[in-house]
Short mmCIF file of C-alpha atoms and ligand atoms in Angstrom, two decimals:
data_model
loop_
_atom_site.label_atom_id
_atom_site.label_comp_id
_atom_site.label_asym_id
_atom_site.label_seq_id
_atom_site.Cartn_x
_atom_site.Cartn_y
_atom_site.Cartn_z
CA UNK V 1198 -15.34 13.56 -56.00
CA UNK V 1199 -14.42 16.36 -58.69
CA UNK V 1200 -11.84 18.61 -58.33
CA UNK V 1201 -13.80 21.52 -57.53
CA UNK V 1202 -15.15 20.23 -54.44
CA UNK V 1203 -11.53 19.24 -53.30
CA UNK V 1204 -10.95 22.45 -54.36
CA UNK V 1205 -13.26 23.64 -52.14
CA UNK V 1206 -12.27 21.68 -49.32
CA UNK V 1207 -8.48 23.04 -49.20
CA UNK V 1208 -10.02 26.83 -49.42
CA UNK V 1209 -12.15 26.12 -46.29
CA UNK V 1210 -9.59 24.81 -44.42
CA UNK V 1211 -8.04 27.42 -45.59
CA UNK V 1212 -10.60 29.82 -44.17
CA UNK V 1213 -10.75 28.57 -41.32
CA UNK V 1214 -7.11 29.11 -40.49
CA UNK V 1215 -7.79 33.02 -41.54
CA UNK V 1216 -11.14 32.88 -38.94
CA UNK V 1217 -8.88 31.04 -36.08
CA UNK V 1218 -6.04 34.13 -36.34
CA UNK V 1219 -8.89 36.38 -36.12
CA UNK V 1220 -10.41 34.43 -33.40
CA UNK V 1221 -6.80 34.73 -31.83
CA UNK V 1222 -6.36 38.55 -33.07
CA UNK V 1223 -9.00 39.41 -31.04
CA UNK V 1224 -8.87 37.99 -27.47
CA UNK V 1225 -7.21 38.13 -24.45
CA UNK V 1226 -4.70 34.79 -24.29
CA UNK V 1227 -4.65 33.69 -21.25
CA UNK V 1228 -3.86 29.94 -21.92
CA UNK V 1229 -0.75 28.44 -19.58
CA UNK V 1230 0.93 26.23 -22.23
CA UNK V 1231 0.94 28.67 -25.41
CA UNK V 1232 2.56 31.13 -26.97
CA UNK V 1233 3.50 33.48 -29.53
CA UNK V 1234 6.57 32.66 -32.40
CA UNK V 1235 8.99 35.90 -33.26
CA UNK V 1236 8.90 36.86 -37.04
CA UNK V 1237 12.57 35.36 -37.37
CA UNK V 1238 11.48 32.10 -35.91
CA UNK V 1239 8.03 31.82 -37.49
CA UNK V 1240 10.29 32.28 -41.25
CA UNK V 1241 11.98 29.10 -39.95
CA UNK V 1242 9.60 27.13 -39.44
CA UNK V 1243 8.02 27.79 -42.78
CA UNK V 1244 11.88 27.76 -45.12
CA UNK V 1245 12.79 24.48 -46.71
CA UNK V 1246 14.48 23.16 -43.23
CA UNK V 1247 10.68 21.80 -42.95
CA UNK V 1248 10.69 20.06 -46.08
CA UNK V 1249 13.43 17.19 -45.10
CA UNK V 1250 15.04 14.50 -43.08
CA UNK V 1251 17.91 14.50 -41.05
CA UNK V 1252 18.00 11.52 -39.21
CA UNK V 1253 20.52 10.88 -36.60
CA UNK V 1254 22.75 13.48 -35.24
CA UNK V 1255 25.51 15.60 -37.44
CA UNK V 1256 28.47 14.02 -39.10
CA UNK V 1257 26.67 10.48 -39.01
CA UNK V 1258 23.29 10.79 -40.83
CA UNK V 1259 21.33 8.36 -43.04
CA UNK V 1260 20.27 11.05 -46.19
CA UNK V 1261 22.67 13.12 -48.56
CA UNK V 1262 21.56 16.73 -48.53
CA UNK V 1263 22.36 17.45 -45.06
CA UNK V 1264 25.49 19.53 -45.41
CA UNK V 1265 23.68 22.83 -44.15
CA UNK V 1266 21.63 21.05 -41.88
CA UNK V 1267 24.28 19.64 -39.92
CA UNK V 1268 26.30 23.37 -39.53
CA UNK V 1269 22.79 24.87 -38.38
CA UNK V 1270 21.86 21.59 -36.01
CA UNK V 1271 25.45 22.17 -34.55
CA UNK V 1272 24.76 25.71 -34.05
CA UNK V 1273 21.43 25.62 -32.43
CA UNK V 1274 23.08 22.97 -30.15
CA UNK V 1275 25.79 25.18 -29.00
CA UNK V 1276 23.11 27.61 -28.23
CA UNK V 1277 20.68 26.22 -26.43
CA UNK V 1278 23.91 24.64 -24.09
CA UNK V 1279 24.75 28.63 -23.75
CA UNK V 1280 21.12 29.60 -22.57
CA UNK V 1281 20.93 26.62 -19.99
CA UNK V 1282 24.75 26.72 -18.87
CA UNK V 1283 24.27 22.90 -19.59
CA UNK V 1284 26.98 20.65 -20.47
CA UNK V 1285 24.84 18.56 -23.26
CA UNK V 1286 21.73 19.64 -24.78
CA UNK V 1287 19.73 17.45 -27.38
CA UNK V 1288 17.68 19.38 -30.23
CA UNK V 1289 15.31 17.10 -31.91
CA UNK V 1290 12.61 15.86 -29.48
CA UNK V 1291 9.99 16.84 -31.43
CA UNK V 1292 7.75 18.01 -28.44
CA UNK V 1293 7.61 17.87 -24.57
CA UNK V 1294 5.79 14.67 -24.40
CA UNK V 1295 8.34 12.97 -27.07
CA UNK V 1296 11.33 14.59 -24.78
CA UNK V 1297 9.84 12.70 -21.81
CA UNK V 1298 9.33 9.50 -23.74
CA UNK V 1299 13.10 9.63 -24.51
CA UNK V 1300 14.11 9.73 -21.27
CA UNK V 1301 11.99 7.29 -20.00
CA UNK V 1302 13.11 4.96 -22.62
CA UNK V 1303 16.81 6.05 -21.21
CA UNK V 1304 16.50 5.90 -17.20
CA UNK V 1305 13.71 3.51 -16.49
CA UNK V 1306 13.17 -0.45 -17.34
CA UNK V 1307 9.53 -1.90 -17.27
CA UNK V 1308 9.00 -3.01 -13.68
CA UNK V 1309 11.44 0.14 -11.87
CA UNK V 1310 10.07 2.57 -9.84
CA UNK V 1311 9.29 6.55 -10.32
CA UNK V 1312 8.76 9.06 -7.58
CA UNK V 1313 6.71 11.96 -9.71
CA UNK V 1314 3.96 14.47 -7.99
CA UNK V 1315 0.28 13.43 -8.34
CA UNK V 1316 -2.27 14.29 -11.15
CA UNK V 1317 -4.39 16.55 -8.93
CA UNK V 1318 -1.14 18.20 -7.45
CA UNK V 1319 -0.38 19.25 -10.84
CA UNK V 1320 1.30 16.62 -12.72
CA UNK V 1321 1.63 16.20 -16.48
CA UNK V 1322 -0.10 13.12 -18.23
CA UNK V 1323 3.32 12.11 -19.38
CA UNK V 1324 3.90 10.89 -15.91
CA UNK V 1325 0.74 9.17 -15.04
CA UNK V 1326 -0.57 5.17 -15.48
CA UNK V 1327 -2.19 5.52 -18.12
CA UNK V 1328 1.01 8.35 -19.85
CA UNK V 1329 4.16 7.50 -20.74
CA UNK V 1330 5.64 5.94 -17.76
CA UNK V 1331 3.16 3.62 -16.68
CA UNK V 1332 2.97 2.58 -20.70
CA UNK V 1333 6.28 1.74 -20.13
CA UNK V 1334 5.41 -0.88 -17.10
CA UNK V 1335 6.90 1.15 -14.46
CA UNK V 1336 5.78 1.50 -11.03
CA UNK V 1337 4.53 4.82 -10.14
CA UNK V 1338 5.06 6.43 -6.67
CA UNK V 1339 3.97 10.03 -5.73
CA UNK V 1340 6.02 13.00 -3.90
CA UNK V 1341 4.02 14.26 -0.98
CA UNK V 1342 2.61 17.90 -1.52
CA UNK V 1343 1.13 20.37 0.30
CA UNK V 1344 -1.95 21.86 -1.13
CA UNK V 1345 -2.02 24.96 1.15
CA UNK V 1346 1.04 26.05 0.16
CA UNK V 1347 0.67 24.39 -3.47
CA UNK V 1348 4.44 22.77 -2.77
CA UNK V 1349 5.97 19.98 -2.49
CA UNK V 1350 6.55 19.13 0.81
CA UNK V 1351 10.06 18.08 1.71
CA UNK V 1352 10.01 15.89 4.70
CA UNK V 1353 7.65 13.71 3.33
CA UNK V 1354 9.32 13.56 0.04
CA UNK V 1355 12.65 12.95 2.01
CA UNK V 1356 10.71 9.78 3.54
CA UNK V 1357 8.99 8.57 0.24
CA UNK V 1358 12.48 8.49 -1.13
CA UNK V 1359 13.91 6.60 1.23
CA UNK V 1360 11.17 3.93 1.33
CA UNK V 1361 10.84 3.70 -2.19
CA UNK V 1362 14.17 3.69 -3.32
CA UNK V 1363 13.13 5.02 -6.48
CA UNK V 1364 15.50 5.01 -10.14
CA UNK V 1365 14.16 8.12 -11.00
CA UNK V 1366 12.65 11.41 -9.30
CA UNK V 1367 10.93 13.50 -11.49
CA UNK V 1368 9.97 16.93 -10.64
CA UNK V 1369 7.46 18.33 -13.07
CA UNK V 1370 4.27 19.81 -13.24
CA UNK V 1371 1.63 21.37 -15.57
CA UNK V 1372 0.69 23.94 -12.78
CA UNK V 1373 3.98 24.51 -11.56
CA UNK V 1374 3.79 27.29 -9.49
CA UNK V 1375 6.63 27.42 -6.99
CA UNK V 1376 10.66 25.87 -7.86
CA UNK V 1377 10.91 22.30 -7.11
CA UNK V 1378 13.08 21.63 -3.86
CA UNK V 1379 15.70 19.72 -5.74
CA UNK V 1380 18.29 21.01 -3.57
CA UNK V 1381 16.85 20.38 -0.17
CA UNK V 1382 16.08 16.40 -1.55
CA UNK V 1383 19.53 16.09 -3.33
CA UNK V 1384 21.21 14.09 -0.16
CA UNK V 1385 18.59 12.20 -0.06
CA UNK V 1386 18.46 11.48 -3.43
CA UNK V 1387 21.91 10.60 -3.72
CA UNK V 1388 21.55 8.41 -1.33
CA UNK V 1389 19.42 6.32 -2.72
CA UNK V 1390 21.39 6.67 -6.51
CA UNK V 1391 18.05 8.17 -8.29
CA UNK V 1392 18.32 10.18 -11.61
CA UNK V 1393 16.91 13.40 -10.82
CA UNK V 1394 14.79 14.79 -14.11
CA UNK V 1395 12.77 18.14 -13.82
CA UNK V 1396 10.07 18.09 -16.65
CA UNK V 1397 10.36 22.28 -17.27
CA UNK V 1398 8.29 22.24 -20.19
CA UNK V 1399 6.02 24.80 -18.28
CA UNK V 1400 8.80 26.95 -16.82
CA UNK V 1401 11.44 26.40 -19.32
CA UNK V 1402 11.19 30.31 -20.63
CA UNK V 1403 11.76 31.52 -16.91
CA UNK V 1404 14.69 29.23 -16.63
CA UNK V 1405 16.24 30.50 -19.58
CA UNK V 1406 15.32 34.14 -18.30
CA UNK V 1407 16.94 33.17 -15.23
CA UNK V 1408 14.24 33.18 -12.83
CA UNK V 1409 12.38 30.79 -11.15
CA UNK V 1410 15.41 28.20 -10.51
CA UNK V 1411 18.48 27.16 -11.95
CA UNK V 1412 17.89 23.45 -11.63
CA UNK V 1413 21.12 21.90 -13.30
CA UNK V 1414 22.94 23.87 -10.88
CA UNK V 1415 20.17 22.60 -8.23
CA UNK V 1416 21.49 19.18 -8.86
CA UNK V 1417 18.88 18.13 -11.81
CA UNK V 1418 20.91 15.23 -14.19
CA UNK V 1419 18.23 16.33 -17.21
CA UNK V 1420 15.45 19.10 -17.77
CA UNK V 1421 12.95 18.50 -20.43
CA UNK V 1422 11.19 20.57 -21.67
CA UNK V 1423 8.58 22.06 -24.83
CA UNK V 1424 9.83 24.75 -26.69
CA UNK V 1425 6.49 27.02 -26.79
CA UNK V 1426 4.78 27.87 -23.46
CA UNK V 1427 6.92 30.15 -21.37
CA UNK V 1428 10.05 29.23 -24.17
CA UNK V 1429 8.32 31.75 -26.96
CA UNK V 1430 9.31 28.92 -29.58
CA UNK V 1431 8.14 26.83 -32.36
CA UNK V 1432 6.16 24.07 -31.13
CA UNK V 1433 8.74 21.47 -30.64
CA UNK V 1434 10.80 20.01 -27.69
CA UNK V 1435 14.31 19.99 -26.28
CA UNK V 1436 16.55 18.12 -23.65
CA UNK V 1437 19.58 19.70 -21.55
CA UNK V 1438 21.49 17.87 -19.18
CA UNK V 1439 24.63 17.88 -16.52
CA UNK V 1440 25.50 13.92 -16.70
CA UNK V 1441 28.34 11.50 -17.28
CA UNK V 1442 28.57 10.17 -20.41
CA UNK V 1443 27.26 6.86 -20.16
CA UNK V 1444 24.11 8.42 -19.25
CA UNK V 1445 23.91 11.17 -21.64
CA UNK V 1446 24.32 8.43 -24.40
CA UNK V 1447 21.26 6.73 -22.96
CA UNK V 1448 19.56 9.74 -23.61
CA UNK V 1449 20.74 10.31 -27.47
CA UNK V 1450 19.58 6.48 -27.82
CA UNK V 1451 16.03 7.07 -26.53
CA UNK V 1452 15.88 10.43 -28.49
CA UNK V 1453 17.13 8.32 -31.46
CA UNK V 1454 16.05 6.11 -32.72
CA UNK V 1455 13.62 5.78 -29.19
CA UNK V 1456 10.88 7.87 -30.04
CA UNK V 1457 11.63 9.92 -33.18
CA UNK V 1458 12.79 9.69 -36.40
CA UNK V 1459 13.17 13.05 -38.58
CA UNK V 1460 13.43 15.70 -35.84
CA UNK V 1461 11.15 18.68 -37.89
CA UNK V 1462 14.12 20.40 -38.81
CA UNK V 1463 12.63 23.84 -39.52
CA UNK V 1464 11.34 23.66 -36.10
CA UNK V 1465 14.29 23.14 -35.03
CA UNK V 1466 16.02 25.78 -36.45
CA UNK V 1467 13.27 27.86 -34.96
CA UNK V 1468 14.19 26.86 -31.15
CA UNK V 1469 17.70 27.87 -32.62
CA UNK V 1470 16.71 31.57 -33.42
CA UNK V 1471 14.52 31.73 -30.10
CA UNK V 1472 17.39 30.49 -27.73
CA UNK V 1473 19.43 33.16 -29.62
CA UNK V 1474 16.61 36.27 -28.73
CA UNK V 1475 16.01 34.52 -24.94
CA UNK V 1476 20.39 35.25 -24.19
CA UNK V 1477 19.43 38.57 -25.13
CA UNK V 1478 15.87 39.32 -23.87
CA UNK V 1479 15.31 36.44 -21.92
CA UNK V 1480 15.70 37.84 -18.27
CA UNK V 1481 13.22 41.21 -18.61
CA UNK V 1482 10.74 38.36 -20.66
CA UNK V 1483 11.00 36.18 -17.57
CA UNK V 1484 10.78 39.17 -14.80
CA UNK V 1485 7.84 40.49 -16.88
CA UNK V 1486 5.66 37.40 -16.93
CA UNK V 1487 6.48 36.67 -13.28
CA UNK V 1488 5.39 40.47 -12.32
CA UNK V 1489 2.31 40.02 -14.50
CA UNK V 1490 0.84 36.79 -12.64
CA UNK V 1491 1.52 38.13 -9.28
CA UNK V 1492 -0.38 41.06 -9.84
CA UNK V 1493 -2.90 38.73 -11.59
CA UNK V 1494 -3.35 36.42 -8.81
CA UNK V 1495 -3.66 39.77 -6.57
CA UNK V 1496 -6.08 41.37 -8.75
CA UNK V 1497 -8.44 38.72 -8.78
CA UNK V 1498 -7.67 37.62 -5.49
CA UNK V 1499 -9.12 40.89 -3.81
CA UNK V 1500 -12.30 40.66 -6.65
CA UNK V 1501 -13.29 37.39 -4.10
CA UNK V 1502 -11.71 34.73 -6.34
CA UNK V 1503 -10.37 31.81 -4.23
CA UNK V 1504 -6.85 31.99 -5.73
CA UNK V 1505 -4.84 29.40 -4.15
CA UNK V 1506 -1.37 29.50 -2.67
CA UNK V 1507 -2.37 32.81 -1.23
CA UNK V 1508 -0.44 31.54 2.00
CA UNK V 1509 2.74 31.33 -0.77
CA UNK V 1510 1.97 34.84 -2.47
CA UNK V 1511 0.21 32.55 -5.28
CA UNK V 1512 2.77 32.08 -7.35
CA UNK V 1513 6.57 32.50 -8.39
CA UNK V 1514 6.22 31.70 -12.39
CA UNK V 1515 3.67 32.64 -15.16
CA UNK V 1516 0.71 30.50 -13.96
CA UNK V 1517 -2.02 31.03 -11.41
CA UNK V 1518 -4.56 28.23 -9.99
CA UNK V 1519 -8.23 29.51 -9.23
CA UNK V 1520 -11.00 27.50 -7.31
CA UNK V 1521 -14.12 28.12 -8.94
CA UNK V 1522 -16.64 25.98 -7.30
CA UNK V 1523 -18.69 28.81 -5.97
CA UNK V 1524 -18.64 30.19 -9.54
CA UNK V 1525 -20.21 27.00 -11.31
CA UNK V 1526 -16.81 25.27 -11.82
CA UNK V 1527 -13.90 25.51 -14.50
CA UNK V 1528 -15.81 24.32 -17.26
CA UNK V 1529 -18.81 26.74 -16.71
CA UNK V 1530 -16.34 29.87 -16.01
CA UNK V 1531 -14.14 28.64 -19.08
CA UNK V 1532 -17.08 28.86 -21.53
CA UNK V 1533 -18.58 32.21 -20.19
CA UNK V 1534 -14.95 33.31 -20.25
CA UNK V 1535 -14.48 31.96 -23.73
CA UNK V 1536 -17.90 33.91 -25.06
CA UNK V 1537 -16.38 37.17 -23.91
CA UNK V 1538 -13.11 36.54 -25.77
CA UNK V 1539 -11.13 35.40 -22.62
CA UNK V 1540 -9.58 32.11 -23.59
CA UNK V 1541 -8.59 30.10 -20.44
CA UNK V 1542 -8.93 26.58 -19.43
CA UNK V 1543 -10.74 24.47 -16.95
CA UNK V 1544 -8.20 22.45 -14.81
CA UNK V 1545 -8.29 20.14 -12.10
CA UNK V 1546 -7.44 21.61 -8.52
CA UNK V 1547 -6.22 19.57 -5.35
CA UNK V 1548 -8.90 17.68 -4.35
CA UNK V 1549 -10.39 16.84 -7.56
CA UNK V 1550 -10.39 13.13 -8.97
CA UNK V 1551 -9.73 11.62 -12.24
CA UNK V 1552 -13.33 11.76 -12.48
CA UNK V 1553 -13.77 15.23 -12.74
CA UNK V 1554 -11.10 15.88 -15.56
CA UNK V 1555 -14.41 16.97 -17.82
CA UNK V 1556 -15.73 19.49 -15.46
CA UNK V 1557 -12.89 19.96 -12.89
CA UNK V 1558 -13.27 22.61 -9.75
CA UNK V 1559 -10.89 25.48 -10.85
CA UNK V 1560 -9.37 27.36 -14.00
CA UNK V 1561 -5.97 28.07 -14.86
CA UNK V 1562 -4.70 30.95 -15.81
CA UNK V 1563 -0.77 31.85 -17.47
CA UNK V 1564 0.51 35.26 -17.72
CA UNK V 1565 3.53 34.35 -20.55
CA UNK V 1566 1.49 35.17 -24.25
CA UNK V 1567 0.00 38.55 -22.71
CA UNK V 1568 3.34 39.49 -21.76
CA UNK V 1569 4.56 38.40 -25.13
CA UNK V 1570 2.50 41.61 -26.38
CA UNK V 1571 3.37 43.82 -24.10
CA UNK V 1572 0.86 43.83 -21.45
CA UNK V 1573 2.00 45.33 -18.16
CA UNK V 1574 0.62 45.77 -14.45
CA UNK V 1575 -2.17 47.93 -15.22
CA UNK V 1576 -3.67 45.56 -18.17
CA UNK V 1577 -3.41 42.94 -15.46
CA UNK V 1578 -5.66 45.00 -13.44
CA UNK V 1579 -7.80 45.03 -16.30
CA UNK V 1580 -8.28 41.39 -17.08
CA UNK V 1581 -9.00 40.78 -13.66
CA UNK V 1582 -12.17 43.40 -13.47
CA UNK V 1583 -13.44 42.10 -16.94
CA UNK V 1584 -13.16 38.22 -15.84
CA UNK V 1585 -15.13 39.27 -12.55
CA UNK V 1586 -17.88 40.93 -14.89
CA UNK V 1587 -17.95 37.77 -17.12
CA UNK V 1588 -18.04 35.54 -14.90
CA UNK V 1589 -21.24 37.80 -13.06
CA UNK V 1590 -23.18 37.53 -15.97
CA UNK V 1591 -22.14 41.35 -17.89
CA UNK V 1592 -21.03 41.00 -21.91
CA UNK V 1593 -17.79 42.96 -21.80
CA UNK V 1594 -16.41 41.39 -25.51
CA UNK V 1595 -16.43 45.01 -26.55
CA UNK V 1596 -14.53 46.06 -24.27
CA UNK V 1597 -12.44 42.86 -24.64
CA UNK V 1598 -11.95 43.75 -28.41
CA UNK V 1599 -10.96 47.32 -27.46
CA UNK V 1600 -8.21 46.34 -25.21
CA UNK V 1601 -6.40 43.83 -27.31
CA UNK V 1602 -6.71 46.02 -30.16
CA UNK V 1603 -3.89 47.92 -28.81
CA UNK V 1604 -1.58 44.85 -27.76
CA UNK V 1605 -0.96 42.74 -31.24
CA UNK V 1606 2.88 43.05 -31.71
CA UNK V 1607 5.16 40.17 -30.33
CA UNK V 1608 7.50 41.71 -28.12
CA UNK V 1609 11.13 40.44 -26.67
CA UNK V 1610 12.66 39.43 -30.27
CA UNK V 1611 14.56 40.70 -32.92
CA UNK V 1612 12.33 43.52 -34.88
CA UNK V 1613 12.41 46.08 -36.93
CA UNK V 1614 13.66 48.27 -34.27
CA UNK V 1615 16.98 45.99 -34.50
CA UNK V 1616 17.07 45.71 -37.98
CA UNK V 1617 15.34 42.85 -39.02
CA UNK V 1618 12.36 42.90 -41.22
CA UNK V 1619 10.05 40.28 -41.78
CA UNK V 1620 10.49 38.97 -44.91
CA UNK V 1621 8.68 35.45 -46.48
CA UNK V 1622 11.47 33.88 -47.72
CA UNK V 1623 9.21 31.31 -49.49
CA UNK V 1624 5.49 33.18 -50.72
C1 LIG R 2386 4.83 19.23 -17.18
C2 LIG R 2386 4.55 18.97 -18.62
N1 LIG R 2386 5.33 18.10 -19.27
C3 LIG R 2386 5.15 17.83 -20.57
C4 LIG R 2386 4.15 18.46 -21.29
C5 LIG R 2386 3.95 18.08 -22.71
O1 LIG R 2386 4.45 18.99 -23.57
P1 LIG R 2386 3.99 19.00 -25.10
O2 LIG R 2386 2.61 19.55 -25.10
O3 LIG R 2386 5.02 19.87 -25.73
O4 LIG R 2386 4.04 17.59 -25.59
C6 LIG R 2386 3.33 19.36 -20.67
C7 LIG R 2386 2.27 20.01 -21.46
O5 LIG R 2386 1.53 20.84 -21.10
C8 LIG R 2386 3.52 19.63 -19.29
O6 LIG R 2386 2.73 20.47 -18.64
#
C-alpha cells in the first residue's frame, strides 16, 4: 500500500468525523444515554493526561511520571465524594459497564444469587445471562415490577427477597423512570444481609443535581454509574459508596486490577472538572431536564402517542418510554425520525421478548442533551408537534434545521460568561 493511499485513509476518517459533528450540529438529540462535554472538560480529555498510565491508585503506582497525576487523581476523588455526599468514591472505571464488572467481581462468587429487574422492565445488559453477571456464573433472579405504573413493585419484591435470599440487590435500569424503592425494601434487605447496589449510570446527573433520589442516604452500599448520559461528562465511569471497609476494599480490588488496568487518565480528569461545574450548576441542570421530559411525555401524550406510565405522570427523570405499535414499531418510527434529523432509539417496552430486541414495540426518548443547549418548555412543545408530523408521513428537516440552529451552545458549565475561554492547550 503507498503512503498516499494511507494518507488518504487517515483524511477520510478524518472527514468523516467533520460530517458526523455536522450530522450532530444539525439535529435534534434526543438519545437517553448521551451527552454533551463542557469546553473545560472536552480540553481534558484531549491534554497529555490521555497520553499515559497510572496504574493503581496514588502514592502506590507501578510507572514514574505520575507526580501530577496523583495530586489531580486525589483531587477529582475528593470531588466527586463532595457531589455524592459519599464516604468513598473510586475514579477509574473506565465506563459504566467496567464499573459494574468491578463490583460484580467484588460482591458476587460464581454460583450466588442476584435479585436485578428484568430486561423488558428496563434492565441494563450488564445485568442479564448473557452480561456481566451471568458471565460471571451467578444465578439471576428478577424484582417484580409493575408495568402500569412502570415501578417496581414493593410487596412482591419484599417476597422475592425473602425467598431468594439473594447476596446482592441491584436496582438499575436503562429506562429508569421513577426512584428505586430502596428505602421501603431496606428491612427486608437487611434481613436477609444483601449488598444493596443501584446501577445510576442513567440518572447519575439528577443525583448529583439532587433530584430524583438520594440513594446512599436511601440505604444503597454502592452506586455505579457512567459519567456521560445525564452526568454531562467524558465518556468514562465512576463508583461511590457508603460501606465498611472490608467491603470498600473489595471494590478497589475488582476496580484494580479486576477489570482495568490504566484508568484513561485525561478522562478522568474530565469527570474531575464536570463534578466541579455539577456542585455549582448541578441542581437547575437536573430540575431543567426533569421539567423538560414531563412536558415531553405531555406533549406527545395529548398528540395520541401511547406514552406509558401516564397513571405515574410518565416520568420523574430525563427519559420517557413510548409504545409505538400502532405507528409501525420503534425501529420504523426511529428511522423516519432519524431522516428528519430526530435521532432517537428503538427500545424494547414491557411485554416485548428477547426476540424482538431488532425491531422492539416502542422508542425511547431522554430529555438531558436538549437541555444541555438550552432548550426549555416551549421547544419541548415543539419536538413533540414535529415527531407527530414525521412520524405521519410530512418532511419537517427544514424546520428541524431551523430550530436547532438556534440551540448549539453547551449550557450549565464554566464559559466565557465566568471567565473561562476555550483554549486548545495542545493544536
Ligand atoms: C443501567 C445501565 N447500566 C450500565 C450501563 C452501561 O454504561 P456504559 O455505556 O457507560 O458502559 C448502561 C448504559 O446505557 C445502563 O443503562
Amino acid at each position: 500500500m503507498s503512503p498516499n493511499s494511507s494518507l488518504n485513509d487517515a483524511l477520510w476518517i478524518r472527514q468523516k468525523a467533520v460530517e458526523h459533528t455536522e450530522l450532530f450540529r444539525d439535529s435534534i438529540p434526543l438519545i437517553a444515554s448521551e451527552n454533551l462535554m463542557s469546553p473545560l472538560t472536552k480540553e481534558m480529555v484531549i491534554s497529555d493526561f490521555n497520553n499515559r498510565y497510572a496504574e493503581g491508585l496514588p502514592g502506590h503506582r507501578y510507572y514514574q511520571g505520575n507526580k501530577i497525576v496523583d495530586e489531580m487523581e486525589t483531587r477529582v476523588e475528593e470531588l466527586v465524594k463532595t457531589l455524592f455526599r459519599a464516604k468513598q468514591a473510586d475514579v477509574r472505571p473506565i465506563s459504566g459497564t467496567n464499573a459494574n464488572q468491578a463490583l460484580v467481581f467484588a460482591f458476587l462468587q460464581p454460583g450466588e444469587t442476584i435479585l436485578t429487574p428484568s430486561l423488558d422492565s428496563g434492565a441494563h445488559i450488564s445485568s442479564a445471562q448473557f452480561g456481566a453477571v451471568g458471565m460471571r456464573g451467578c444465578s439471576i433472579k428478577n424484582m417484580a415490577f409493575n408495568t402500569d405504573l412502570m415501578k417496581v413493585d414493593v410487596d412482591g419484591t419484599r417476597k422475592a427477597i425473602l425467598a431468594e435470599k439473594p447476596k446482592v440487590v441491584l436496582f438499575g435500569f436503562s429506562v429508569f423512570l421513577f426512584p428505586a424503592p430502596i428505602k421501603e425494601l431496606k428491612e427486608t434487605i437487611d434481613e436477609v444481609g444483601a449488598t444493596v447496589w443501584y446501577d445510576g449510570a442513567h440518572v447519575l446527573g439528577l443525583i448529583a443535581g439532587r433530584r430524583f433520589q438520594d440513594p446512599l442516604r436511601e440505604g444503597a452500599d454502592v452506586i455505579s454509574g457512567s459519567t456521560h448520559k445525564t452526568f454531562p461528562g467524558p465518556q468514562h465511569g465512576v463508583i461511590v459508596g457508603n460501606t465498611d471497609e472490608e467491603k470498600w476494599k473489595k471494590v478497589r480490588r475488582g476496580v484494580f486490577p479486576g477489570v482495568i488496568s490504566n484508568h484513561h487518565i485525561g478522562a478522568m480528569a474530565g469527570l474531575g472538572v464536570t463534578a466541579a461545574e455539577m456542585i455549582e450548576f448541578g441542581e437547575s441542570y437536573a430540575s431543567a431536564i426533569i421539567q423538560n421530559a414531563k412536558t415531553l411525555g405531555g406533549e406527545l401524550h395529548s398528540r395520541g402517542f401511547k406514552v406509558l406510565a401516564e397513571k405515574s405522570g410518565f416520568t420523574e427523570s430525563h427519559t420517557l418510554l413510548i409504545d409505538v405499535k400502532k405507528e409501525g414499531g420503534g425501529r420504523q418510527v426511529a428511522e423516519v425520525l432519524e431522516r428528519n434529523n430526530i435521532i432517537l432509539n428503538k427500545n424494547m417496552i414491557p411485554g416485548d421478548d428477547n426476540t424482538k430486541a431488532q425491531n422492539p414495540s416502542g422508542i425511547r426518548i431522554g430529555t438531558q442533551e436538549a437541555t444541555r443547549i438550552g432548550m426549555g418548555r416551549s421547544e419541548m412543545s415543539h419536538i413533540a408537534d414535529l415527531i407527530q408530523r414525521a412520524v405521519k408521513g410530512a418532511n419537517v428537516k427544514d424546520e428541524v434545521l431551523e430550530l436547532k440552529r438556534q440551540f448549539q451552545e453547551v449550557k450549565y458549565c464554566y464559559g466565557k460568561e465566568r471567565g473561562y475561554d476555550f483554549i486548545e492547550l495542545y493544536r
